[in-house]
PDB file of C-alpha atoms and ligand atoms in Angstrom:
ATOM      1  CA  UNK Q   1      29.174  15.136 -17.048  1.00  0.00           C
ATOM      2  CA  UNK Q   2      27.709  16.727 -19.960  1.00  0.00           C
ATOM      3  CA  UNK Q   3      24.381  16.989 -19.164  1.00  0.00           C
ATOM      4  CA  UNK Q   4      24.999  17.602 -15.287  1.00  0.00           C
ATOM      5  CA  UNK Q   5      27.470  21.037 -16.589  1.00  0.00           C
ATOM      6  CA  UNK Q   6      24.240  22.237 -18.607  1.00  0.00           C
ATOM      7  CA  UNK Q   7      21.715  22.284 -15.978  1.00  0.00           C
ATOM      8  CA  UNK Q   8      24.570  23.912 -13.413  1.00  0.00           C
ATOM      9  CA  UNK Q   9      24.971  26.552 -16.454  1.00  0.00           C
ATOM     10  CA  UNK Q  10      21.538  26.673 -17.663  1.00  0.00           C
ATOM     11  CA  UNK Q  11      20.809  27.908 -13.626  1.00  0.00           C
ATOM     12  CA  UNK Q  12      23.517  29.742 -13.623  1.00  0.00           C
ATOM     13  CA  UNK Q  13      22.062  31.733 -16.650  1.00  0.00           C
ATOM     14  CA  UNK Q  14      18.575  31.746 -14.984  1.00  0.00           C
ATOM     15  CA  UNK Q  15      19.876  33.389 -11.680  1.00  0.00           C
ATOM     16  CA  UNK Q  16      18.794  36.185 -10.540  1.00  0.00           C
ATOM     17  CA  UNK Q  17      19.752  36.782  -7.503  1.00  0.00           C
ATOM     18  CA  UNK Q  18      22.931  35.316  -5.481  1.00  0.00           C
ATOM     19  CA  UNK Q  19      22.914  34.988  -1.409  1.00  0.00           C
ATOM     20  CA  UNK Q  20      26.462  34.184   0.541  1.00  0.00           C
ATOM     21  CA  UNK Q  21      26.267  32.435   3.242  1.00  0.00           C
ATOM     22  CA  UNK Q  22      29.854  34.705   5.044  1.00  0.00           C
ATOM     23  CA  UNK Q  23      29.833  33.427   8.682  1.00  0.00           C
ATOM     24  CA  UNK Q  24      31.194  37.045   9.131  1.00  0.00           C
ATOM     25  CA  UNK Q  25      28.176  38.439   8.900  1.00  0.00           C
ATOM     26  CA  UNK Q  26      25.825  35.941   9.866  1.00  0.00           C
ATOM     27  CA  UNK Q  27      27.277  36.120  13.783  1.00  0.00           C
ATOM     28  CA  UNK Q  28      25.192  34.549  15.955  1.00  0.00           C
ATOM     29  CA  UNK Q  29      22.427  33.296  13.507  1.00  0.00           C
ATOM     30  CA  UNK Q  30      22.343  29.639  12.247  1.00  0.00           C
ATOM     31  CA  UNK Q  31      23.719  29.527   8.565  1.00  0.00           C
ATOM     32  CA  UNK Q  32      21.055  26.196   7.426  1.00  0.00           C
ATOM     33  CA  UNK Q  33      18.493  27.945   8.679  1.00  0.00           C
ATOM     34  CA  UNK Q  34      19.395  31.175   6.878  1.00  0.00           C
ATOM     35  CA  UNK Q  35      20.207  29.178   3.834  1.00  0.00           C
ATOM     36  CA  UNK Q  36      16.751  28.025   3.504  1.00  0.00           C
ATOM     37  CA  UNK Q  37      14.490  31.156   4.565  1.00  0.00           C
ATOM     38  CA  UNK Q  38      17.004  33.406   1.564  1.00  0.00           C
ATOM     39  CA  UNK Q  39      16.280  30.251  -1.436  1.00  0.00           C
ATOM     40  CA  UNK Q  40      12.488  30.350   0.069  1.00  0.00           C
ATOM     41  CA  UNK Q  41      12.778  34.128  -0.743  1.00  0.00           C
ATOM     42  CA  UNK Q  42      13.794  33.392  -4.257  1.00  0.00           C
ATOM     43  CA  UNK Q  43      18.078  33.577  -3.757  1.00  0.00           C
ATOM     44  CA  UNK Q  44      18.664  31.448  -7.076  1.00  0.00           C
ATOM     45  CA  UNK Q  45      22.739  30.959  -6.047  1.00  0.00           C
ATOM     46  CA  UNK Q  46      23.929  30.155  -2.309  1.00  0.00           C
ATOM     47  CA  UNK Q  47      27.651  30.891  -1.907  1.00  0.00           C
ATOM     48  CA  UNK Q  48      29.686  30.008   1.491  1.00  0.00           C
ATOM     49  CA  UNK Q  49      31.818  32.608   2.246  1.00  0.00           C
ATOM     50  CA  UNK Q  50      34.481  31.452   5.294  1.00  0.00           C
ATOM     51  CA  UNK Q  51      37.478  34.495   5.426  1.00  0.00           C
ATOM     52  CA  UNK Q  52      39.744  33.300   8.087  1.00  0.00           C
ATOM     53  CA  UNK Q  53      38.605  29.818   8.235  1.00  0.00           C
ATOM     54  CA  UNK Q  54      40.283  26.204   7.663  1.00  0.00           C
ATOM     55  CA  UNK Q  55      38.398  23.971   5.074  1.00  0.00           C
ATOM     56  CA  UNK Q  56      38.609  20.870   6.341  1.00  0.00           C
ATOM     57  CA  UNK Q  57      36.476  22.993   9.775  1.00  0.00           C
ATOM     58  CA  UNK Q  58      34.042  23.911   6.922  1.00  0.00           C
ATOM     59  CA  UNK Q  59      33.568  20.422   5.321  1.00  0.00           C
ATOM     60  CA  UNK Q  60      30.530  19.223   7.616  1.00  0.00           C
ATOM     61  CA  UNK Q  61      28.340  22.756   7.018  1.00  0.00           C
ATOM     62  CA  UNK Q  62      29.302  23.000   3.329  1.00  0.00           C
ATOM     63  CA  UNK Q  63      27.853  19.052   2.937  1.00  0.00           C
ATOM     64  CA  UNK Q  64      24.795  19.935   5.002  1.00  0.00           C
ATOM     65  CA  UNK Q  65      24.450  23.488   2.603  1.00  0.00           C
ATOM     66  CA  UNK Q  66      24.759  21.789  -0.757  1.00  0.00           C
ATOM     67  CA  UNK Q  67      22.654  19.059   0.190  1.00  0.00           C
ATOM     68  CA  UNK Q  68      19.926  21.498   1.246  1.00  0.00           C
ATOM     69  CA  UNK Q  69      20.471  23.821  -1.957  1.00  0.00           C
ATOM     70  CA  UNK Q  70      20.604  20.226  -4.011  1.00  0.00           C
ATOM     71  CA  UNK Q  71      16.985  19.441  -2.632  1.00  0.00           C
ATOM     72  CA  UNK Q  72      15.550  23.238  -3.378  1.00  0.00           C
ATOM     73  CA  UNK Q  73      17.252  23.029  -6.905  1.00  0.00           C
ATOM     74  CA  UNK Q  74      19.631  26.108  -6.463  1.00  0.00           C
ATOM     75  CA  UNK Q  75      23.163  26.113  -6.797  1.00  0.00           C
ATOM     76  CA  UNK Q  76      25.740  26.073  -4.392  1.00  0.00           C
ATOM     77  CA  UNK Q  77      29.508  27.625  -4.805  1.00  0.00           C
ATOM     78  CA  UNK Q  78      31.679  27.639  -1.771  1.00  0.00           C
ATOM     79  CA  UNK Q  79      34.059  30.712  -1.448  1.00  0.00           C
ATOM     80  CA  UNK Q  80      38.101  30.404  -2.571  1.00  0.00           C
ATOM     81  CA  UNK Q  81      38.729  26.029  -1.570  1.00  0.00           C
ATOM     82  CA  UNK Q  82      38.054  23.904  -4.244  1.00  0.00           C
ATOM     83  CA  UNK Q  83      39.552  21.085  -3.482  1.00  0.00           C
ATOM     84  CA  UNK Q  84      36.668  21.697  -0.141  1.00  0.00           C
ATOM     85  CA  UNK Q  85      34.016  22.506  -3.346  1.00  0.00           C
ATOM     86  CA  UNK Q  86      35.077  18.804  -5.018  1.00  0.00           C
ATOM     87  CA  UNK Q  87      34.722  16.857  -1.830  1.00  0.00           C
ATOM     88  CA  UNK Q  88      31.518  17.928  -0.530  1.00  0.00           C
ATOM     89  CA  UNK Q  89      30.136  18.055  -4.211  1.00  0.00           C
ATOM     90  CA  UNK Q  90      29.124  21.847  -4.439  1.00  0.00           C
ATOM     91  CA  UNK Q  91      28.018  22.681  -8.086  1.00  0.00           C
ATOM     92  CA  UNK Q  92      31.505  24.991  -8.063  1.00  0.00           C
ATOM     93  CA  UNK Q  93      34.270  26.826  -6.397  1.00  0.00           C
ATOM     94  CA  UNK Q  94      34.011  31.158  -6.444  1.00  0.00           C
ATOM     95  CA  UNK Q  95      37.880  32.871  -6.660  1.00  0.00           C
ATOM     96  CA  UNK Q  96      39.253  36.784  -6.182  1.00  0.00           C
ATOM     97  CA  UNK Q  97      41.737  37.814  -7.971  1.00  0.00           C
ATOM     98  CA  UNK Q  98      44.512  37.289  -5.568  1.00  0.00           C
ATOM     99  CA  UNK Q  99      42.984  33.386  -5.724  1.00  0.00           C
ATOM    100  CA  UNK Q 100      45.130  30.775  -7.522  1.00  0.00           C
ATOM    101  CA  UNK Q 101      44.062  30.689 -11.548  1.00  0.00           C
ATOM    102  CA  UNK Q 102      41.247  29.175 -13.058  1.00  0.00           C
ATOM    103  CA  UNK Q 103      43.361  26.900 -14.864  1.00  0.00           C
ATOM    104  CA  UNK Q 104      44.802  26.014 -12.106  1.00  0.00           C
ATOM    105  CA  UNK Q 105      41.435  25.243  -9.835  1.00  0.00           C
ATOM    106  CA  UNK Q 106      40.204  23.210 -12.420  1.00  0.00           C
ATOM    107  CA  UNK Q 107      42.449  21.029 -12.564  1.00  0.00           C
ATOM    108  CA  UNK Q 108      41.336  20.202  -8.487  1.00  0.00           C
ATOM    109  CA  UNK Q 109      37.672  20.618  -9.690  1.00  0.00           C
ATOM    110  CA  UNK Q 110      35.554  17.748 -10.823  1.00  0.00           C
ATOM    111  CA  UNK Q 111      34.833  17.912 -14.925  1.00  0.00           C
ATOM    112  CA  UNK Q 112      31.338  19.744 -14.245  1.00  0.00           C
ATOM    113  CA  UNK Q 113      32.067  22.015 -11.041  1.00  0.00           C
ATOM    114  CA  UNK Q 114      31.773  25.759 -12.191  1.00  0.00           C
ATOM    115  CA  UNK Q 115      33.992  28.377 -11.272  1.00  0.00           C
ATOM    116  CA  UNK Q 116      32.820  32.276 -10.516  1.00  0.00           C
ATOM    117  CA  UNK Q 117      35.579  35.263 -10.692  1.00  0.00           C
ATOM    118  CA  UNK Q 118      36.046  38.062  -8.570  1.00  0.00           C
ATOM    119  CA  UNK Q 119      36.731  41.121 -10.822  1.00  0.00           C
ATOM    120  CA  UNK Q 120      36.957  45.001 -10.479  1.00  0.00           C
ATOM    121  CA  UNK Q 121      37.507  46.741 -13.998  1.00  0.00           C
ATOM    122  CA  UNK Q 122      36.454  45.828 -17.308  1.00  0.00           C
ATOM    123  CA  UNK Q 123      40.173  44.558 -17.399  1.00  0.00           C
ATOM    124  CA  UNK Q 124      39.904  41.916 -15.269  1.00  0.00           C
ATOM    125  CA  UNK Q 125      35.967  41.468 -16.085  1.00  0.00           C
ATOM    126  CA  UNK Q 126      37.756  40.266 -20.202  1.00  0.00           C
ATOM    127  CA  UNK Q 127      40.356  38.107 -18.520  1.00  0.00           C
ATOM    128  CA  UNK Q 128      38.453  35.824 -16.672  1.00  0.00           C
ATOM    129  CA  UNK Q 129      36.224  35.701 -19.348  1.00  0.00           C
ATOM    130  CA  UNK Q 130      39.100  34.336 -21.702  1.00  0.00           C
ATOM    131  CA  UNK Q 131      40.764  32.264 -19.081  1.00  0.00           C
ATOM    132  CA  UNK Q 132      37.332  30.205 -18.448  1.00  0.00           C
ATOM    133  CA  UNK Q 133      35.369  31.872 -15.826  1.00  0.00           C
ATOM    134  CA  UNK Q 134      31.602  30.794 -16.093  1.00  0.00           C
ATOM    135  CA  UNK Q 135      30.402  33.954 -14.387  1.00  0.00           C
ATOM    136  CA  UNK Q 136      31.830  37.003 -13.222  1.00  0.00           C
ATOM    137  CA  UNK Q 137      31.425  39.131 -10.310  1.00  0.00           C
ATOM    138  CA  UNK Q 138      31.643  42.776 -10.935  1.00  0.00           C
ATOM    139  CA  UNK Q 139      32.233  44.751  -8.073  1.00  0.00           C
ATOM    140  CA  UNK Q 140      31.757  46.647  -5.106  1.00  0.00           C
ATOM    141  CA  UNK Q 141      29.390  48.577  -6.608  1.00  0.00           C
ATOM    142  CA  UNK Q 142      29.230  50.904  -3.819  1.00  0.00           C
ATOM    143  CA  UNK Q 143      31.259  51.077  -0.505  1.00  0.00           C
ATOM    144  CA  UNK Q 144      30.387  48.232   2.031  1.00  0.00           C
ATOM    145  CA  UNK Q 145      31.402  47.154   5.321  1.00  0.00           C
ATOM    146  CA  UNK Q 146      31.121  43.544   4.136  1.00  0.00           C
ATOM    147  CA  UNK Q 147      34.471  44.381   1.871  1.00  0.00           C
ATOM    148  CA  UNK Q 148      35.695  47.473   3.672  1.00  0.00           C
ATOM    149  CA  UNK Q 149      39.512  47.593   2.152  1.00  0.00           C
ATOM    150  CA  UNK Q 150      38.177  47.245  -1.659  1.00  0.00           C
ATOM    151  CA  UNK Q 151      37.251  50.548  -3.375  1.00  0.00           C
ATOM    152  CA  UNK Q 152      34.009  50.818  -5.430  1.00  0.00           C
ATOM    153  CA  UNK Q 153      33.614  50.720  -9.257  1.00  0.00           C
ATOM    154  CA  UNK Q 154      30.824  52.870  -9.246  1.00  0.00           C
ATOM    155  CA  UNK Q 155      27.930  52.031 -11.313  1.00  0.00           C
ATOM    156  CA  UNK Q 156      29.597  53.215 -14.971  1.00  0.00           C
ATOM    157  CA  UNK Q 157      31.589  49.577 -15.263  1.00  0.00           C
ATOM    158  CA  UNK Q 158      28.078  47.507 -15.451  1.00  0.00           C
ATOM    159  CA  UNK Q 159      27.335  49.455 -18.679  1.00  0.00           C
ATOM    160  CA  UNK Q 160      30.801  48.681 -19.704  1.00  0.00           C
ATOM    161  CA  UNK Q 161      30.882  44.765 -18.472  1.00  0.00           C
ATOM    162  CA  UNK Q 162      27.347  44.301 -20.144  1.00  0.00           C
ATOM    163  CA  UNK Q 163      28.536  45.377 -23.773  1.00  0.00           C
ATOM    164  CA  UNK Q 164      31.435  43.289 -23.603  1.00  0.00           C
ATOM    165  CA  UNK Q 165      30.917  39.667 -21.806  1.00  0.00           C
ATOM    166  CA  UNK Q 166      28.805  37.301 -23.286  1.00  0.00           C
ATOM    167  CA  UNK Q 167      29.316  34.891 -19.620  1.00  0.00           C
ATOM    168  CA  UNK Q 168      26.655  35.583 -17.361  1.00  0.00           C
ATOM    169  CA  UNK Q 169      28.060  38.680 -14.455  1.00  0.00           C
ATOM    170  CA  UNK Q 170      26.645  39.685 -11.360  1.00  0.00           C
ATOM    171  CA  UNK Q 171      26.652  43.009  -9.965  1.00  0.00           C
ATOM    172  CA  UNK Q 172      28.094  43.014  -6.025  1.00  0.00           C
ATOM    173  CA  UNK Q 173      29.166  44.924  -3.346  1.00  0.00           C
ATOM    174  CA  UNK Q 174      27.110  47.712  -1.325  1.00  0.00           C
ATOM    175  CA  UNK Q 175      23.617  46.385  -3.366  1.00  0.00           C
ATOM    176  CA  UNK Q 176      20.334  47.121  -1.516  1.00  0.00           C
ATOM    177  CA  UNK Q 177      16.882  47.599  -2.034  1.00  0.00           C
ATOM    178  CA  UNK Q 178      16.894  51.208  -1.642  1.00  0.00           C
ATOM    179  CA  UNK Q 179      19.840  51.380  -4.879  1.00  0.00           C
ATOM    180  CA  UNK Q 180      18.647  47.810  -6.778  1.00  0.00           C
ATOM    181  CA  UNK Q 181      16.853  50.290  -8.951  1.00  0.00           C
ATOM    182  CA  UNK Q 182      19.978  52.393 -10.294  1.00  0.00           C
ATOM    183  CA  UNK Q 183      21.957  49.116 -10.732  1.00  0.00           C
ATOM    184  CA  UNK Q 184      19.460  47.416 -12.839  1.00  0.00           C
ATOM    185  CA  UNK Q 185      18.847  50.839 -15.074  1.00  0.00           C
ATOM    186  CA  UNK Q 186      23.012  50.821 -15.155  1.00  0.00           C
ATOM    187  CA  UNK Q 187      22.391  47.512 -16.745  1.00  0.00           C
ATOM    188  CA  UNK Q 188      22.612  44.654 -14.482  1.00  0.00           C
ATOM    189  CA  UNK Q 189      20.220  41.378 -14.180  1.00  0.00           C
ATOM    190  CA  UNK Q 190      21.853  39.924 -11.889  1.00  0.00           C
ATOM    191  CA  UNK Q 191      22.704  41.213  -8.120  1.00  0.00           C
ATOM    192  CA  UNK Q 192      24.823  39.509  -5.192  1.00  0.00           C
ATOM    193  CA  UNK Q 193      23.296  40.822  -1.951  1.00  0.00           C
ATOM    194  CA  UNK Q 194      25.350  40.077   1.577  1.00  0.00           C
ATOM    195  CA  UNK Q 195      24.596  42.127   4.304  1.00  0.00           C
ATOM    196  CA  UNK Q 196      21.097  43.505   2.575  1.00  0.00           C
ATOM    197  CA  UNK Q 197      19.558  39.767   3.388  1.00  0.00           C
ATOM    198  CA  UNK Q 198      21.555  39.172   6.065  1.00  0.00           C
ATOM    199  CA  UNK Q 199      20.839  41.890   7.941  1.00  0.00           C
ATOM    200  CA  UNK Q 200      17.128  41.791   7.123  1.00  0.00           C
ATOM    201  CA  UNK Q 201      14.518  41.315  10.307  1.00  0.00           C
ATOM    202  CA  UNK Q 202      12.242  39.265   7.830  1.00  0.00           C
ATOM    203  CA  UNK Q 203      15.148  37.630   5.412  1.00  0.00           C
ATOM    204  CA  UNK Q 204      12.989  35.808   3.318  1.00  0.00           C
ATOM    205  CA  UNK Q 205      10.185  38.498   2.846  1.00  0.00           C
ATOM    206  CA  UNK Q 206      13.763  40.297   2.019  1.00  0.00           C
ATOM    207  CA  UNK Q 207      14.751  37.942  -1.012  1.00  0.00           C
ATOM    208  CA  UNK Q 208      10.880  37.956  -1.726  1.00  0.00           C
ATOM    209  CA  UNK Q 209      10.885  41.671  -2.405  1.00  0.00           C
ATOM    210  CA  UNK Q 210      14.425  41.582  -4.177  1.00  0.00           C
ATOM    211  CA  UNK Q 211      13.110  38.397  -6.299  1.00  0.00           C
ATOM    212  CA  UNK Q 212      10.275  40.319  -7.789  1.00  0.00           C
ATOM    213  CA  UNK Q 213      12.154  43.810  -8.067  1.00  0.00           C
ATOM    214  CA  UNK Q 214      14.522  41.683 -10.097  1.00  0.00           C
ATOM    215  CA  UNK Q 215      11.632  40.425 -12.501  1.00  0.00           C
ATOM    216  CA  UNK Q 216      10.515  36.975 -13.983  1.00  0.00           C
ATOM    217  CA  UNK Q 217      13.802  34.772 -15.601  1.00  0.00           C
ATOM    218  CA  UNK Q 218      13.796  34.787 -19.131  1.00  0.00           C
ATOM    219  CA  UNK Q 219      13.290  30.923 -19.859  1.00  0.00           C
ATOM    220  CA  UNK Q 220      15.015  31.228 -23.355  1.00  0.00           C
ATOM    221  CA  UNK Q 221      18.099  33.064 -21.756  1.00  0.00           C
TER     222      UNK Q 221
HETATM  223  N1  TZP B   1      33.410  41.501  -3.093  1.00  0.00           N
HETATM  224  C1  TZP B   1      32.847  42.379  -3.384  1.00  0.00           C
HETATM  225  S1  TZP B   1      32.251  43.603  -2.327  1.00  0.00           S
HETATM  226  C2  TZP B   1      31.856  42.160  -1.659  1.00  0.00           C
HETATM  227  C3  TZP B   1      32.257  40.767  -2.028  1.00  0.00           C
HETATM  228  C4  TZP B   1      32.520  39.895  -1.034  1.00  0.00           C
HETATM  229  C5  TZP B   1      31.051  41.783  -0.274  1.00  0.00           C
HETATM  230  C6  TZP B   1      29.274  42.001  -1.122  1.00  0.00           C
HETATM  231  O1  TZP B   1      28.735  42.552  -0.089  1.00  0.00           O
HETATM  232  P1  TZP B   1      27.544  43.390   0.478  1.00  0.00           P
HETATM  233  O2  TZP B   1      26.982  43.010   1.988  1.00  0.00           O
HETATM  234  O3  TZP B   1      26.287  43.138   0.029  1.00  0.00           O
HETATM  235  O4  TZP B   1      28.004  44.923   0.397  1.00  0.00           O
HETATM  236 MG1   MG B   2      38.662  34.076  -2.392  1.00  0.00          MG
END
């Protein structure tokens, strides 16, 4: 219980590169084979995101990704569905502003499971921390076809959030190699990339280059 939570939080704090197995972006690529390339390239957190699917229909895939992540020593989270996260023994769940409150998800999850929360402003980021999120996602930094309806928050918010949050935060939305230096200069240490990774011709190589740009883990962090 306690030790498992500690290990998950330590992995979270040390993670720099977070990748999402988004079934909508994946097209006909194999999710497990893609996840393997991502972890081989240095992705430290994997999320399964499958909009428009039922949790039941995702269980087998979620289980296989959980096993893969366990073997690779990376965290595995499930978007939207705490009950599925619990059933497959994922490391946690990721919730958006429109999902159930963190406290409700906690009642469904096992004790040592993590909760991440998507936020789009400083106020939302602070509220997520207050409500007990283990990590916070901030974005979309740039406009992105992966979430076309969302309004970009821009680079300025990154510095504001950095100065105010104690929990680890990940910048997300339209981030790819060419704009990564600007995101890091704005104050980010950790990023989520979806389409940049999934649409790369060489997924493992792309992840490795991004991981190198993010720099080594700070073992004391
Ligand atoms: N939440 C904010 S932006 C986004 C999500 C899920 C999509 C990010 O995808 P991409 O392809 O890295 O822009
Ligand atoms: Mg959601």
